[in-house]
Coordinates of C-alpha atoms in Angstrom, one line a residue:
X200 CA -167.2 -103.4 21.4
X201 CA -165.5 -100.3 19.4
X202 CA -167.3 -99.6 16.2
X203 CA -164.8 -99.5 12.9
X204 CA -163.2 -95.7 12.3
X205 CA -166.1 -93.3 10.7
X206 CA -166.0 -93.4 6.9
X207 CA -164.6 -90.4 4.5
X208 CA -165.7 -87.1 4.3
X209 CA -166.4 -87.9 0.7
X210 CA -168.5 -90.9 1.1
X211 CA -170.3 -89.2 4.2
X212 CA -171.2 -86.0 2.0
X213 CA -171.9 -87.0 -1.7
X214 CA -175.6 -87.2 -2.7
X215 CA -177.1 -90.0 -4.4
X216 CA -178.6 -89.6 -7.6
X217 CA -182.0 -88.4 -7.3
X218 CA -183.2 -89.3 -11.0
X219 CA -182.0 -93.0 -10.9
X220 CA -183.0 -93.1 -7.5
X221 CA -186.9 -92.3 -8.9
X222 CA -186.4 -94.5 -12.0
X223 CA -185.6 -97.0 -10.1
X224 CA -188.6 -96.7 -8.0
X225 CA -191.0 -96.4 -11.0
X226 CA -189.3 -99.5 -12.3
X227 CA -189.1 -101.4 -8.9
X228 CA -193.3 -100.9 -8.5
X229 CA -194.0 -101.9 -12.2
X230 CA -192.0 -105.2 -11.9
X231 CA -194.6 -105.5 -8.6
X232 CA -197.5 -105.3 -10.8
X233 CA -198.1 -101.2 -10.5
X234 CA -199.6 -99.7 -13.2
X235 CA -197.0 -96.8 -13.2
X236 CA -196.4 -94.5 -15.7
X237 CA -192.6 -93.2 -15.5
X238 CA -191.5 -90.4 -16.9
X239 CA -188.3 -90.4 -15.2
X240 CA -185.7 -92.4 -17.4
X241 CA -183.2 -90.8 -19.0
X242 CA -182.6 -92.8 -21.5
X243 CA -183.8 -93.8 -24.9
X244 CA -186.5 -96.1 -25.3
X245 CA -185.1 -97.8 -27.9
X246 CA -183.0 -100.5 -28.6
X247 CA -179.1 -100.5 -29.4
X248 CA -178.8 -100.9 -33.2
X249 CA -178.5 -104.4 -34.2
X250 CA -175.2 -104.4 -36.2
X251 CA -174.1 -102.1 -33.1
X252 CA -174.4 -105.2 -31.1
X253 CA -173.3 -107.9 -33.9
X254 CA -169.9 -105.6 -33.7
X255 CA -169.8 -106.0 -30.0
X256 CA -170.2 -109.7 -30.1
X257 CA -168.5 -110.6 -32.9
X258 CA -165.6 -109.0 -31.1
X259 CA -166.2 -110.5 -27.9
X260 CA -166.1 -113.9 -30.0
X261 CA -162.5 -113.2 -31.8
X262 CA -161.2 -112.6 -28.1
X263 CA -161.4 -108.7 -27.5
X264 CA -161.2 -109.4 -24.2
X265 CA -158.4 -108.5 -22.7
X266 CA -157.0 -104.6 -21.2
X267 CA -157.1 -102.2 -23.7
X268 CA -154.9 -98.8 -23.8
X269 CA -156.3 -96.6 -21.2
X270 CA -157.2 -93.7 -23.8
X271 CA -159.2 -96.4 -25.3
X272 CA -158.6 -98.8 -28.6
X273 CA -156.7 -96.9 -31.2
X274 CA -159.1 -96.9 -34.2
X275 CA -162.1 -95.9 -32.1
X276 CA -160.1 -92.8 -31.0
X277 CA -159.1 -92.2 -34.8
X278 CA -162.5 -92.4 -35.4
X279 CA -163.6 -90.3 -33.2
X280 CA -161.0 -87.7 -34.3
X281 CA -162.6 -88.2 -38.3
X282 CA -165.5 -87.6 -36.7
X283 CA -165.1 -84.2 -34.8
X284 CA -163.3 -83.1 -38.5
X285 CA -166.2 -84.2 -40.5
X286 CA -169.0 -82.9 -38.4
X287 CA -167.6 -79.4 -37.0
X288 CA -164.4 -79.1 -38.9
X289 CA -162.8 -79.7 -35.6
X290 CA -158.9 -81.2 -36.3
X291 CA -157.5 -82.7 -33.2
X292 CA -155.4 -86.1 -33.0
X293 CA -156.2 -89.2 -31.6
X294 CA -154.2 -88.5 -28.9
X295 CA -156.8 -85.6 -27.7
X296 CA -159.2 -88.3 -27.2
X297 CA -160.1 -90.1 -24.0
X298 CA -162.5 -93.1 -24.0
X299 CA -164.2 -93.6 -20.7
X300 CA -166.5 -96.0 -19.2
X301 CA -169.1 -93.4 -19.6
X302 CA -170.0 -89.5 -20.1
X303 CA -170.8 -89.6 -17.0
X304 CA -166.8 -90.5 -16.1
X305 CA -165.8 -88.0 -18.4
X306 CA -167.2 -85.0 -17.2
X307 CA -165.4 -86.2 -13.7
X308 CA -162.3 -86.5 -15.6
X309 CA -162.4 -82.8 -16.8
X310 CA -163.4 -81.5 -13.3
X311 CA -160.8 -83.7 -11.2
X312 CA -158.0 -82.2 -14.1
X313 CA -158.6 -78.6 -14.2
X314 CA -160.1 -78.0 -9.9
X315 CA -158.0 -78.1 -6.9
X316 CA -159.5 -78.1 -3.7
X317 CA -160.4 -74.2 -2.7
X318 CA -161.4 -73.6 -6.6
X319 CA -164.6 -72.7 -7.8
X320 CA -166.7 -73.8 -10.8
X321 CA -169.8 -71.9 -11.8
X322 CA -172.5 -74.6 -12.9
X323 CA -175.8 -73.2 -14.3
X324 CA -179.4 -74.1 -12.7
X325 CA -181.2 -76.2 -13.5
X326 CA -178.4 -78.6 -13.6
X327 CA -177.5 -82.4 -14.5
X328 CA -177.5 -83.7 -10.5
X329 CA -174.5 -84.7 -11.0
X330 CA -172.2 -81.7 -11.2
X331 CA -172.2 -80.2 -8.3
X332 CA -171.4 -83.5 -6.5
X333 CA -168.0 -83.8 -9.4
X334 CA -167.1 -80.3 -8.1
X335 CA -167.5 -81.4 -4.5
X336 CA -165.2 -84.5 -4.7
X337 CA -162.8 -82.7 -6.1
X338 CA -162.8 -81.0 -3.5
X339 CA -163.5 -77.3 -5.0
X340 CA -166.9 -75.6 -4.8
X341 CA -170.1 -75.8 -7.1
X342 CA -171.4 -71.9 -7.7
X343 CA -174.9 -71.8 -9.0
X344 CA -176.0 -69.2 -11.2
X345 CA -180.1 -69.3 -11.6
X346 CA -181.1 -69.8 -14.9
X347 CA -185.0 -70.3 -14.9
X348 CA -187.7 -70.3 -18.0
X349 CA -188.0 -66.4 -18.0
X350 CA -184.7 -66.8 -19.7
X351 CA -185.1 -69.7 -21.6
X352 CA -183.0 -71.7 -18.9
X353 CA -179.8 -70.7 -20.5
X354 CA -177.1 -68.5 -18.6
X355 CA -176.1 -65.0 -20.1
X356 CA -172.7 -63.3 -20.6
X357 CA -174.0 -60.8 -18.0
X358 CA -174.8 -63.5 -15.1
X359 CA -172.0 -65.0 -16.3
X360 CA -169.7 -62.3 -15.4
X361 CA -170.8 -61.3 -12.5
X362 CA -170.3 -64.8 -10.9
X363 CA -166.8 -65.0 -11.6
X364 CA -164.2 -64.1 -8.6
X365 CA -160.4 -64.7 -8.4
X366 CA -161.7 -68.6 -7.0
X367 CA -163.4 -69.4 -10.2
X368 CA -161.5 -71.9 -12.6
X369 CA -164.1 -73.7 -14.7
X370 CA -167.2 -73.4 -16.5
X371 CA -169.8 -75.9 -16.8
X372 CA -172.0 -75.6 -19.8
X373 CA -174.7 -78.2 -21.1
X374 CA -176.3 -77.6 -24.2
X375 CA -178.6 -79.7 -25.3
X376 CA -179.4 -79.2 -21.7
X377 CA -180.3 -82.3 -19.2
X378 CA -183.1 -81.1 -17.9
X379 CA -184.3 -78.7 -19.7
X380 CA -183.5 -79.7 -23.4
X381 CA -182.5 -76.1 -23.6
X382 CA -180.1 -75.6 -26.9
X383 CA -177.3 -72.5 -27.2
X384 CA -177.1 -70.8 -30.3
X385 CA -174.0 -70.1 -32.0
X386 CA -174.0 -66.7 -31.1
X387 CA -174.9 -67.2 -27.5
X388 CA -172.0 -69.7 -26.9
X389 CA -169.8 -67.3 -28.5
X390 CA -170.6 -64.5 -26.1
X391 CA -170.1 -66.7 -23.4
X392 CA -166.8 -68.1 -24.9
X393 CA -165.7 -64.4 -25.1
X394 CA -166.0 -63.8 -21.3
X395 CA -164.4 -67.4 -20.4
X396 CA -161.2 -66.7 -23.0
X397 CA -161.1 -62.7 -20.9
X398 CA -161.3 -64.3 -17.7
X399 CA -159.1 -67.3 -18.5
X400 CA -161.6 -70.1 -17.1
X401 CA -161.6 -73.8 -18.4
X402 CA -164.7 -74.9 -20.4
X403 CA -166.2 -78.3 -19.6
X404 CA -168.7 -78.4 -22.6
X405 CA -171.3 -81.5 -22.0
X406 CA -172.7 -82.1 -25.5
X407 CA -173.9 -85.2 -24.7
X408 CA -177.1 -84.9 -26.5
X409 CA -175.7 -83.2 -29.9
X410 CA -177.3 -85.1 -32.5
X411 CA -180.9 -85.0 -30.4
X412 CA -181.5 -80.9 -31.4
X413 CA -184.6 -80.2 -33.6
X414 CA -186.4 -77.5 -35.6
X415 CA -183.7 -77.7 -38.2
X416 CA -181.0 -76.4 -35.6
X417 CA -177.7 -77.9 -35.9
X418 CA -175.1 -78.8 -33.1
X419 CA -172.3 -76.3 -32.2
X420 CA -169.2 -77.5 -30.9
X421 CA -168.0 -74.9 -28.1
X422 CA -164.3 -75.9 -28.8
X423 CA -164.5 -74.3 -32.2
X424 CA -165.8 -70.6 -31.0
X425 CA -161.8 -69.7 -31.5
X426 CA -158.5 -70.8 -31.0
X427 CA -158.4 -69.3 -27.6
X428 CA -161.3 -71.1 -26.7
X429 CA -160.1 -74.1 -27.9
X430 CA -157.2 -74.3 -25.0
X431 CA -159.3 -74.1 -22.6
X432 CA -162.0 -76.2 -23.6
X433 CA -162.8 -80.1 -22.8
X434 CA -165.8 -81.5 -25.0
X435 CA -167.2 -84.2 -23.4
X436 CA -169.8 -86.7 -25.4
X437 CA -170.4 -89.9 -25.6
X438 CA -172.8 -93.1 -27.5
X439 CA -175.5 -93.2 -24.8
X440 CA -178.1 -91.1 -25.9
X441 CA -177.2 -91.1 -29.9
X442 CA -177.2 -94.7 -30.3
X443 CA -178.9 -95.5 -27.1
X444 CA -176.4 -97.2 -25.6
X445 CA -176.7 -96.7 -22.1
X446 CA -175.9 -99.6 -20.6
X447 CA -172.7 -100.5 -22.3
X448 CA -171.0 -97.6 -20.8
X449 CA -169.0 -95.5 -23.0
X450 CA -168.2 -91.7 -22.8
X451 CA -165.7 -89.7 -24.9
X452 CA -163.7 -86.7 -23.9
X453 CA -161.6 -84.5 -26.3
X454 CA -159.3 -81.6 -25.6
X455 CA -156.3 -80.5 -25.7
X456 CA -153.2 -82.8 -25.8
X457 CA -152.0 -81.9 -22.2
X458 CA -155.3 -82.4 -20.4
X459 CA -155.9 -85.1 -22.6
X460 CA -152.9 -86.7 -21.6
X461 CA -154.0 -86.0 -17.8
X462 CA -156.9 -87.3 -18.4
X463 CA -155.6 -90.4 -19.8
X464 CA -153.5 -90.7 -16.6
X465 CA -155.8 -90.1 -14.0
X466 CA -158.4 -93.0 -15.6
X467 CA -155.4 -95.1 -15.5
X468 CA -155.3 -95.3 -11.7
X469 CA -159.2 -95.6 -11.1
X470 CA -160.8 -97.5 -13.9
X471 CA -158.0 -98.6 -16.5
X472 CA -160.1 -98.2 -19.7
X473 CA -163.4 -99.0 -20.9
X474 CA -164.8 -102.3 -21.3
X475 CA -162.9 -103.8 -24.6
X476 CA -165.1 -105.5 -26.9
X477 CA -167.9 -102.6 -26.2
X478 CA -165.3 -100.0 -28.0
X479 CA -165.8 -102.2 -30.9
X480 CA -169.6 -101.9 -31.2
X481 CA -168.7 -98.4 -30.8
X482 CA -166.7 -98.3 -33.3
X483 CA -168.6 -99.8 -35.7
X484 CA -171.7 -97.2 -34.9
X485 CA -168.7 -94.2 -36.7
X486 CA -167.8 -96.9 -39.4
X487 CA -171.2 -97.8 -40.7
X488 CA -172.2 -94.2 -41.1
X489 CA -175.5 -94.9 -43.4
X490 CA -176.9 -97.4 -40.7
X491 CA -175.9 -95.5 -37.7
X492 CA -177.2 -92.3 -39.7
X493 CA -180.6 -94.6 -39.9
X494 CA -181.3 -95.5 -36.8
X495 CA -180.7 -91.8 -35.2
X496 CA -183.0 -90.8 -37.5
X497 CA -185.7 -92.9 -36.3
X498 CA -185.5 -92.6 -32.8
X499 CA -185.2 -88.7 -33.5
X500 CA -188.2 -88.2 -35.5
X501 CA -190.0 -89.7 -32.8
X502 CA -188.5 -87.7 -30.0
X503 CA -189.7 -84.8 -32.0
X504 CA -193.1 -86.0 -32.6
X505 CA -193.5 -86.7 -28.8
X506 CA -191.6 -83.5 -27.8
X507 CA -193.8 -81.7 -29.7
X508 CA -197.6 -83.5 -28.4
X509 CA -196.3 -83.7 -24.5
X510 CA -195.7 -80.2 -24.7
X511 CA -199.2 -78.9 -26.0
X512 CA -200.9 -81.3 -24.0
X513 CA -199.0 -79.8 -20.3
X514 CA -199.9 -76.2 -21.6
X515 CA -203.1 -77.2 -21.8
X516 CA -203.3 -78.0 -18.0
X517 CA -204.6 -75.0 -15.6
X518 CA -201.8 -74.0 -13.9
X519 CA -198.7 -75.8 -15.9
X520 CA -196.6 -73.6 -18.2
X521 CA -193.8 -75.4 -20.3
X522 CA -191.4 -73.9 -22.5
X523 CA -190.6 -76.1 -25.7
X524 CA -187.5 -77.4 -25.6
X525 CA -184.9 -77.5 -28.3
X526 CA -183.3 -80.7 -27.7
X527 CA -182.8 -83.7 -26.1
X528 CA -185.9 -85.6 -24.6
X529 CA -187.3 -83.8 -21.6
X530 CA -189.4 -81.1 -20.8
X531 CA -189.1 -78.6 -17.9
X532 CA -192.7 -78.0 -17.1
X533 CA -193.1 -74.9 -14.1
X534 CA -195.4 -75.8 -11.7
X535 CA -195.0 -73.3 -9.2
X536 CA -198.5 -72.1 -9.1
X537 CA -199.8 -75.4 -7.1
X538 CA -198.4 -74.2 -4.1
X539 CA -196.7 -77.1 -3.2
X540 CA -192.7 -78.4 -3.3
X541 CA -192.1 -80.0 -6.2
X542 CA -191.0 -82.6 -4.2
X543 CA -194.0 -83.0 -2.6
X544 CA -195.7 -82.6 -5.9
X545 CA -193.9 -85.5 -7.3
X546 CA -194.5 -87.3 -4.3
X547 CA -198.2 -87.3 -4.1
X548 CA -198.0 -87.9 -8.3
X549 CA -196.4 -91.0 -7.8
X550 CA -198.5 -92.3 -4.9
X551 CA -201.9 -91.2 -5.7
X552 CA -201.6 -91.4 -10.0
X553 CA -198.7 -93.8 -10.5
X554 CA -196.9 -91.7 -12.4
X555 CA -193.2 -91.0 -12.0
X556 CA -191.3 -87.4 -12.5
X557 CA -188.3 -86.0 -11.0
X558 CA -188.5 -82.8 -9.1
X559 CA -187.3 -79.7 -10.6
X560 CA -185.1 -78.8 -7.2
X561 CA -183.1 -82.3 -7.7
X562 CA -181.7 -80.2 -10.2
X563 CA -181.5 -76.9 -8.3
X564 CA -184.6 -75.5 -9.4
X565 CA -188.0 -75.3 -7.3
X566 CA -190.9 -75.9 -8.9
X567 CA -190.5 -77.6 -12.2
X568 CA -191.0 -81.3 -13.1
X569 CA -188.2 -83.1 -15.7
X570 CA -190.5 -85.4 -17.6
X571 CA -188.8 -87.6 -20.1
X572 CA -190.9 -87.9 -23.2
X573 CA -188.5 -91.3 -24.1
X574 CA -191.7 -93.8 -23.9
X575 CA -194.3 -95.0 -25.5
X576 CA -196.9 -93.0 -26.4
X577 CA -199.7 -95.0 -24.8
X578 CA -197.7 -94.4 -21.6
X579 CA -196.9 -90.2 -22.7
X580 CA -200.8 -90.4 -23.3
X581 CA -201.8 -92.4 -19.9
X582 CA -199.5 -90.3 -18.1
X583 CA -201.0 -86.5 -19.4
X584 CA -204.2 -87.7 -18.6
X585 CA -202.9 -88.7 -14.8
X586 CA -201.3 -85.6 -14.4
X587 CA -204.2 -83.5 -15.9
X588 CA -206.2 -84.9 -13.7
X589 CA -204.0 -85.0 -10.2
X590 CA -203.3 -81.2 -11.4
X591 CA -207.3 -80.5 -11.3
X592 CA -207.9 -82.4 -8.1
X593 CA -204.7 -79.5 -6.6
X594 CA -206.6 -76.8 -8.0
X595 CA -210.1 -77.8 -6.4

């Protein structure tokens, strides 16, 4: 009997995701009973805002139900115009926005507009897993530059520039960073702007996790380095990890009007728009500024309280070394002096500890850990003692 025709290239090459591969693990042995520890979510621990959800369901009740414009519901993307205006001074139209079912779709969206097969696009390491894998099925080329905690995981005009060939047609730029929680200043994203404007590359800029940046350091929009910059830029964002919204699948994408508009087009042949009555909760967390502004402040203070405990407690551990990050809700610990893979390293954590971390080279860099410091804190304090105490156990 013939077996049916191989499947595509695509589907035969792309990588799985290795981070919701382990979360899914870590939450596959504690609904078995494990006493596991997971560090590996990314995603907030807490709950969507109540009158986030009362939005949702009040307009799933009124019969929101039906296909919206692909672009997404016109006074979410007005809304999300006022916001960019009130937050960075950043004037665009609502037709420069692009609701998506996800930041995650988004940031495909700006690759599959600006790459053609045979391009290049230089993506910093460490990495969110899923750029290079964008790059790839768009059938252009991922370059990695090596970015590691000697300089604060964040790439430099130098590096920068000495990655770019005649192939090279976007940028990919994270910041707060997933993994690190690395954060650009203005200056440094306006050194790197300079050298994208000279070369005339495209800027995806993933500021996914904006409004999680600490110390008193406030968000930069890269699209408003210049007016030069602003061409060739495509902000992508999102509700996820502001209002912890995960699950309901909304990403945002602003740029210019024509890559908007090619944007809007592309979605329109592979997922239509984003779910309907979701865009309403959504929009109600821009409406209802004081109890949106509320809630982020409470799950930000304690992101910054844990940010700040998990990472004296891992520099306390012989052999660990951990930068403090700036943003978001990981930390990038190195722990290259065990000797082992970090794969193995996770591995062996995970069977002989029951606790759960994601290798540093699932996001092109050997010999870190990403732990996620969204928990609880009886599980941030179970798991440091686990780790402290698998760590001495390598060093015997």
């Amino acid at each position: 009997m013939s077996q049916p025709p191989p499947l595509s290239v695509w589907a035969r090459n792309v990588s799985p995701s290795p981070t919701l591969a382990i979360d899914a693990k870590a939450k596959a042995m504690i609904a078995a009973g494990e006493d596991v520890c997971s560090f590996a979510a990314g995603e907030p621990d807490f709950d969507t805002p109540e009158f986030i959800k009362e939005a949702a369901i009040a307009a799933l009740k009124s019969g929101k139900t039906k296909y919206a414009p692909t672009p997404g519901i016109e006074p979410l993307r007005a809304a999300i115009a006022e916001r960019y205006a009130v937050e960075y001074g950043y004037k665009i139209t609502p037709a420069q926005v692009v609701v998506s079912p996800g930041g995650k779709y988004s940031c495909y969206l700006a690759v599959l507009a600006t790459c053609n097969p045979g391009d290049e696009a230089i993506v910093p390491a460490p990495y969110w897993v899923s750029y290079p894998e964008m790059v790839k099925l768009a059938g252009a080329t991922p370059k990695f530059v090596v970015c590691d905690d000697k300089v604060g995981f964040k790439l430099t005009p130098a590096v920068l520039e000495a990655a770019i060939t005649p192939k090279t047609k976007l940028l990919i730029l994270n910041s707060p960073s997933n993994p690190t929680g690395a954060v650009y200043t203005r200056a440094e994203l306006a050194a790197l702007a300079d050298v994208c404007v000279r070369h005339n590359l495209y800027v995806l800029a993933d500021e996914m996790y904006e409004h999680l940046i600490y110390d008193g350091n406030e968000p930069v929009n890269f699209a408003m380095l210049g007016a030069e910059v602003e061409k060739r830029t495509i902000t992508v964002a999102g509700f996820s990890k502001t209002y912890s919204m995960t699950g309901w699948r909304l990403g945002t994408l602003v740029a210019p009007a024509p890559i908007a508009k090619a944007c809007g087009e592309l979605q329109s042949q592979m997922s239509s728009n984003a779910t309907t009555f979701a865009q309403y909760g959504a929009l109600a967390a821009l409406k209802e500024k004081a109890k949106a502004d509320a809630a982020i402040k409470e799950m930000k203070s304690a992101f910054d309280r844990r940010r700040k405990w998990l990472h004296a407690e891992l520099n306390k551990i012989p052999g660990v070394s951990c930068l403090l990050a700036g943003g978001a809700f990981y930390l990038f610990p190195n722990i290259s002096s065990f000797g082992l893979k970090d794969s193995e390293f996770c591995a062996k954590l995970l069977e002989q500890e029951k606790v759960a971390a994601v290798p540093g080279s699932s996001f092109g860099a050997e010999g870190y850990l990403r732990l996620s410091y969204a928990t609880s804190d009886e599980i941030l304090r179970k798991g440091v003692e686990r780790l402290t105490r698998f760590c001495a156990g390598l060093k015997k």
